[in-house]
Amino acid sequence: QVQLVESGGGLVQAGGSLRLSCAASGRTFSGYAMGCFRQTPGKEREFVTAVNWSGGRTDYADSVKGRFTISRDNAKNTVYLQMNSLKPEDTAVYYCAAVRALGIPTGARTYESWGQGTQVTVSS
């Protein structure tokens, strides 16, 4: 498994932008699909986006399409989530996750490793 450390969360006004980073260590990073999920109190962890091992394929939840962009730099063992046009409903704890897979899984239970989470708060 890989170890994941997230950074970049914070407080932003509606319409603003944030970029989250997820740094991986411990295994061959390029062998892993990477996902991003978010969670609010009392709700299940929700799929946001994922990228395949090479960065050539991505998938997004309908709620973030056109606003969020996931990318990865395998040379730096890092995944990035650029979040633009943020809305108050994007407020959540955001988690990155990793799984050894060729595709881009969207189910949280599929993922093997998780970061500690980072809080994103969007004020109206």
JSON list of C-alpha atoms in Angstrom, two decimals:
[
{"chain": "A", "resi": 1, "resn": "GLN", "atom": "CA", "xyz": [0.00, 0.00, 0.00]},
{"chain": "A", "resi": 2, "resn": "VAL", "atom": "CA", "xyz": [0.95, 3.63, -0.37]},
{"chain": "A", "resi": 3, "resn": "GLN", "atom": "CA", "xyz": [0.86, 6.32, 2.29]},
{"chain": "A", "resi": 4, "resn": "LEU", "atom": "CA", "xyz": [-1.04, 9.46, 1.32]},
{"chain": "A", "resi": 5, "resn": "VAL", "atom": "CA", "xyz": [-0.76, 12.98, 2.72]},
{"chain": "A", "resi": 6, "resn": "GLU", "atom": "CA", "xyz": [-3.14, 15.71, 1.62]},
{"chain": "A", "resi": 7, "resn": "SER", "atom": "CA", "xyz": [-2.71, 19.44, 1.70]},
{"chain": "A", "resi": 8, "resn": "GLY", "atom": "CA", "xyz": [-4.31, 22.58, 0.31]},
{"chain": "A", "resi": 9, "resn": "GLY", "atom": "CA", "xyz": [-7.68, 22.76, 2.00]},
{"chain": "A", "resi": 10, "resn": "GLY", "atom": "CA", "xyz": [-9.03, 25.92, 3.56]},
{"chain": "A", "resi": 11, "resn": "LEU", "atom": "CA", "xyz": [-11.72, 28.57, 3.57]},
{"chain": "A", "resi": 12, "resn": "VAL", "atom": "CA", "xyz": [-12.74, 30.27, 0.34]},
{"chain": "A", "resi": 13, "resn": "GLN", "atom": "CA", "xyz": [-15.65, 32.40, -0.81]},
{"chain": "A", "resi": 14, "resn": "ALA", "atom": "CA", "xyz": [-18.17, 31.07, -3.28]},
{"chain": "A", "resi": 15, "resn": "GLY", "atom": "CA", "xyz": [-16.83, 31.38, -6.81]},
{"chain": "A", "resi": 16, "resn": "GLY", "atom": "CA", "xyz": [-13.26, 31.03, -5.65]},
{"chain": "A", "resi": 17, "resn": "SER", "atom": "CA", "xyz": [-10.66, 28.35, -6.26]},
{"chain": "A", "resi": 18, "resn": "LEU", "atom": "CA", "xyz": [-8.52, 25.94, -4.30]},
{"chain": "A", "resi": 19, "resn": "ARG", "atom": "CA", "xyz": [-5.96, 23.34, -5.28]},
{"chain": "A", "resi": 20, "resn": "LEU", "atom": "CA", "xyz": [-5.57, 20.20, -3.23]},
{"chain": "A", "resi": 21, "resn": "SER", "atom": "CA", "xyz": [-2.43, 18.09, -3.38]},
{"chain": "A", "resi": 22, "resn": "CYS", "atom": "CA", "xyz": [-2.02, 14.46, -2.39]},
{"chain": "A", "resi": 23, "resn": "ALA", "atom": "CA", "xyz": [1.54, 13.20, -1.99]},
{"chain": "A", "resi": 24, "resn": "ALA", "atom": "CA", "xyz": [2.17, 9.46, -2.05]},
{"chain": "A", "resi": 25, "resn": "SER", "atom": "CA", "xyz": [5.02, 7.37, -0.72]},
{"chain": "A", "resi": 26, "resn": "GLY", "atom": "CA", "xyz": [5.83, 3.76, -0.05]},
{"chain": "A", "resi": 27, "resn": "ARG", "atom": "CA", "xyz": [5.16, 1.98, -3.33]},
{"chain": "A", "resi": 28, "resn": "THR", "atom": "CA", "xyz": [5.38, 2.49, -7.07]},
{"chain": "A", "resi": 29, "resn": "PHE", "atom": "CA", "xyz": [2.96, 5.36, -7.41]},
{"chain": "A", "resi": 30, "resn": "SER", "atom": "CA", "xyz": [2.42, 4.94, -11.13]},
{"chain": "A", "resi": 31, "resn": "GLY", "atom": "CA", "xyz": [0.81, 1.56, -10.56]},
{"chain": "A", "resi": 32, "resn": "TYR", "atom": "CA", "xyz": [-2.11, 3.10, -8.72]},
{"chain": "A", "resi": 33, "resn": "ALA", "atom": "CA", "xyz": [-5.38, 4.67, -9.76]},
{"chain": "A", "resi": 34, "resn": "MET", "atom": "CA", "xyz": [-6.10, 7.70, -7.58]},
{"chain": "A", "resi": 35, "resn": "GLY", "atom": "CA", "xyz": [-9.46, 8.87, -6.41]},
{"chain": "A", "resi": 36, "resn": "CYS", "atom": "CA", "xyz": [-10.87, 11.81, -4.52]},
{"chain": "A", "resi": 37, "resn": "PHE", "atom": "CA", "xyz": [-13.89, 11.56, -2.24]},
{"chain": "A", "resi": 38, "resn": "ARG", "atom": "CA", "xyz": [-15.61, 13.99, 0.10]},
{"chain": "A", "resi": 39, "resn": "GLN", "atom": "CA", "xyz": [-17.69, 13.62, 3.20]},
{"chain": "A", "resi": 40, "resn": "THR", "atom": "CA", "xyz": [-19.96, 15.81, 5.30]},
{"chain": "A", "resi": 41, "resn": "PRO", "atom": "CA", "xyz": [-21.23, 14.96, 8.80]},
{"chain": "A", "resi": 42, "resn": "GLY", "atom": "CA", "xyz": [-23.87, 12.27, 8.81]},
{"chain": "A", "resi": 43, "resn": "LYS", "atom": "CA", "xyz": [-23.37, 11.36, 5.17]},
{"chain": "A", "resi": 44, "resn": "GLU", "atom": "CA", "xyz": [-21.49, 8.63, 3.38]},
{"chain": "A", "resi": 45, "resn": "ARG", "atom": "CA", "xyz": [-18.24, 9.30, 1.60]},
{"chain": "A", "resi": 46, "resn": "GLU", "atom": "CA", "xyz": [-19.06, 10.61, -1.88]},
{"chain": "A", "resi": 47, "resn": "PHE", "atom": "CA", "xyz": [-17.09, 10.05, -5.09]},
{"chain": "A", "resi": 48, "resn": "VAL", "atom": "CA", "xyz": [-15.74, 13.27, -6.59]},
{"chain": "A", "resi": 49, "resn": "THR", "atom": "CA", "xyz": [-13.21, 12.30, -9.22]},
{"chain": "A", "resi": 50, "resn": "ALA", "atom": "CA", "xyz": [-10.56, 9.75, -10.15]},
{"chain": "A", "resi": 51, "resn": "VAL", "atom": "CA", "xyz": [-7.60, 9.39, -12.51]},
{"chain": "A", "resi": 52, "resn": "ASN", "atom": "CA", "xyz": [-6.04, 6.25, -13.92]},
{"chain": "A", "resi": 53, "resn": "TRP", "atom": "CA", "xyz": [-2.42, 5.20, -13.40]},
{"chain": "A", "resi": 54, "resn": "SER", "atom": "CA", "xyz": [-1.08, 7.17, -16.37]},
{"chain": "A", "resi": 55, "resn": "GLY", "atom": "CA", "xyz": [-3.22, 10.27, -16.05]},
{"chain": "A", "resi": 56, "resn": "GLY", "atom": "CA", "xyz": [-4.74, 9.61, -19.44]},
{"chain": "A", "resi": 57, "resn": "ARG", "atom": "CA", "xyz": [-8.26, 8.85, -18.20]},
{"chain": "A", "resi": 58, "resn": "THR", "atom": "CA", "xyz": [-10.40, 10.65, -15.68]},
{"chain": "A", "resi": 59, "resn": "ASP", "atom": "CA", "xyz": [-13.92, 10.46, -14.31]},
{"chain": "A", "resi": 60, "resn": "TYR", "atom": "CA", "xyz": [-15.97, 13.06, -12.47]},
{"chain": "A", "resi": 61, "resn": "ALA", "atom": "CA", "xyz": [-19.16, 13.21, -10.46]},
{"chain": "A", "resi": 62, "resn": "ASP", "atom": "CA", "xyz": [-21.83, 15.19, -12.29]},
{"chain": "A", "resi": 63, "resn": "SER", "atom": "CA", "xyz": [-21.85, 17.76, -9.49]},
{"chain": "A", "resi": 64, "resn": "VAL", "atom": "CA", "xyz": [-18.25, 18.82, -10.20]},
{"chain": "A", "resi": 65, "resn": "LYS", "atom": "CA", "xyz": [-17.91, 18.34, -13.96]},
{"chain": "A", "resi": 66, "resn": "GLY", "atom": "CA", "xyz": [-16.60, 21.45, -15.65]},
{"chain": "A", "resi": 67, "resn": "ARG", "atom": "CA", "xyz": [-15.42, 22.92, -12.34]},
{"chain": "A", "resi": 68, "resn": "PHE", "atom": "CA", "xyz": [-12.91, 20.42, -10.93]},
{"chain": "A", "resi": 69, "resn": "THR", "atom": "CA", "xyz": [-9.86, 18.96, -12.67]},
{"chain": "A", "resi": 70, "resn": "ILE", "atom": "CA", "xyz": [-7.79, 16.06, -11.43]},
{"chain": "A", "resi": 71, "resn": "SER", "atom": "CA", "xyz": [-4.23, 15.48, -12.63]},
{"chain": "A", "resi": 72, "resn": "ARG", "atom": "CA", "xyz": [-1.16, 13.59, -11.55]},
{"chain": "A", "resi": 73, "resn": "ASP", "atom": "CA", "xyz": [2.60, 13.91, -11.79]},
{"chain": "A", "resi": 74, "resn": "ASN", "atom": "CA", "xyz": [4.08, 10.44, -11.44]},
{"chain": "A", "resi": 75, "resn": "ALA", "atom": "CA", "xyz": [7.61, 11.83, -11.28]},
{"chain": "A", "resi": 76, "resn": "LYS", "atom": "CA", "xyz": [6.61, 13.73, -8.11]},
{"chain": "A", "resi": 77, "resn": "ASN", "atom": "CA", "xyz": [4.30, 11.02, -6.73]},
{"chain": "A", "resi": 78, "resn": "THR", "atom": "CA", "xyz": [1.57, 13.62, -6.44]},
{"chain": "A", "resi": 79, "resn": "VAL", "atom": "CA", "xyz": [-2.04, 14.04, -7.48]},
{"chain": "A", "resi": 80, "resn": "TYR", "atom": "CA", "xyz": [-3.65, 17.45, -7.80]},
{"chain": "A", "resi": 81, "resn": "LEU", "atom": "CA", "xyz": [-7.29, 18.51, -7.61]},
{"chain": "A", "resi": 82, "resn": "GLN", "atom": "CA", "xyz": [-7.95, 21.96, -9.02]},
{"chain": "A", "resi": 83, "resn": "MET", "atom": "CA", "xyz": [-11.33, 23.21, -7.80]},
{"chain": "A", "resi": 84, "resn": "ASN", "atom": "CA", "xyz": [-12.81, 26.26, -9.50]},
{"chain": "A", "resi": 85, "resn": "SER", "atom": "CA", "xyz": [-16.14, 28.04, -9.21]},
{"chain": "A", "resi": 86, "resn": "LEU", "atom": "CA", "xyz": [-16.58, 26.62, -5.75]},
{"chain": "A", "resi": 87, "resn": "LYS", "atom": "CA", "xyz": [-20.05, 26.50, -4.22]},
{"chain": "A", "resi": 88, "resn": "PRO", "atom": "CA", "xyz": [-21.15, 26.28, -0.58]},
{"chain": "A", "resi": 89, "resn": "GLU", "atom": "CA", "xyz": [-22.36, 22.74, -1.26]},
{"chain": "A", "resi": 90, "resn": "ASP", "atom": "CA", "xyz": [-18.75, 21.76, -2.01]},
{"chain": "A", "resi": 91, "resn": "THR", "atom": "CA", "xyz": [-17.98, 22.21, 1.69]},
{"chain": "A", "resi": 92, "resn": "ALA", "atom": "CA", "xyz": [-16.70, 18.88, 3.03]},
{"chain": "A", "resi": 93, "resn": "VAL", "atom": "CA", "xyz": [-13.67, 16.96, 4.17]},
{"chain": "A", "resi": 94, "resn": "TYR", "atom": "CA", "xyz": [-11.85, 15.83, 1.04]},
{"chain": "A", "resi": 95, "resn": "TYR", "atom": "CA", "xyz": [-9.93, 12.55, 0.97]},
{"chain": "A", "resi": 96, "resn": "CYS", "atom": "CA", "xyz": [-7.57, 11.13, -1.60]},
{"chain": "A", "resi": 97, "resn": "ALA", "atom": "CA", "xyz": [-7.36, 7.40, -2.05]},
{"chain": "A", "resi": 98, "resn": "ALA", "atom": "CA", "xyz": [-5.28, 4.88, -3.99]},
{"chain": "A", "resi": 99, "resn": "VAL", "atom": "CA", "xyz": [-5.86, 1.42, -5.43]},
{"chain": "A", "resi": 100, "resn": "ARG", "atom": "CA", "xyz": [-3.79, -0.81, -7.67]},
{"chain": "A", "resi": 101, "resn": "ALA", "atom": "CA", "xyz": [-6.01, -0.87, -10.76]},
{"chain": "A", "resi": 102, "resn": "LEU", "atom": "CA", "xyz": [-5.89, -0.27, -14.50]},
{"chain": "A", "resi": 103, "resn": "GLY", "atom": "CA", "xyz": [-9.26, 1.49, -14.56]},
{"chain": "A", "resi": 104, "resn": "ILE", "atom": "CA", "xyz": [-10.71, 4.33, -12.52]},
{"chain": "A", "resi": 105, "resn": "PRO", "atom": "CA", "xyz": [-12.90, 2.90, -9.76]},
{"chain": "A", "resi": 106, "resn": "THR", "atom": "CA", "xyz": [-15.62, 5.11, -8.33]},
{"chain": "A", "resi": 107, "resn": "GLY", "atom": "CA", "xyz": [-16.62, 3.04, -5.29]},
{"chain": "A", "resi": 108, "resn": "ALA", "atom": "CA", "xyz": [-15.04, 4.01, -1.99]},
{"chain": "A", "resi": 109, "resn": "ARG", "atom": "CA", "xyz": [-14.83, 0.40, -0.81]},
{"chain": "A", "resi": 110, "resn": "THR", "atom": "CA", "xyz": [-12.58, -0.45, -3.78]},
{"chain": "A", "resi": 111, "resn": "TYR", "atom": "CA", "xyz": [-9.78, 1.79, -2.59]},
{"chain": "A", "resi": 112, "resn": "GLU", "atom": "CA", "xyz": [-6.97, 0.39, -0.45]},
{"chain": "A", "resi": 113, "resn": "SER", "atom": "CA", "xyz": [-5.23, 3.43, 0.98]},
{"chain": "A", "resi": 114, "resn": "TRP", "atom": "CA", "xyz": [-6.60, 6.73, 2.25]},
{"chain": "A", "resi": 115, "resn": "GLY", "atom": "CA", "xyz": [-5.22, 10.09, 3.22]},
{"chain": "A", "resi": 116, "resn": "GLN", "atom": "CA", "xyz": [-6.08, 11.84, 6.45]},
{"chain": "A", "resi": 117, "resn": "GLY", "atom": "CA", "xyz": [-8.49, 14.27, 4.79]},
{"chain": "A", "resi": 118, "resn": "THR", "atom": "CA", "xyz": [-8.42, 18.02, 4.42]},
{"chain": "A", "resi": 119, "resn": "GLN", "atom": "CA", "xyz": [-11.25, 20.43, 5.18]},
{"chain": "A", "resi": 120, "resn": "VAL", "atom": "CA", "xyz": [-12.65, 22.61, 2.41]},
{"chain": "A", "resi": 121, "resn": "THR", "atom": "CA", "xyz": [-15.12, 25.29, 3.46]},
{"chain": "A", "resi": 122, "resn": "VAL", "atom": "CA", "xyz": [-16.89, 27.49, 0.93]},
{"chain": "A", "resi": 123, "resn": "SER", "atom": "CA", "xyz": [-18.69, 30.51, 2.33]},
{"chain": "A", "resi": 124, "resn": "SER", "atom": "CA", "xyz": [-21.66, 32.10, 0.60]}
]
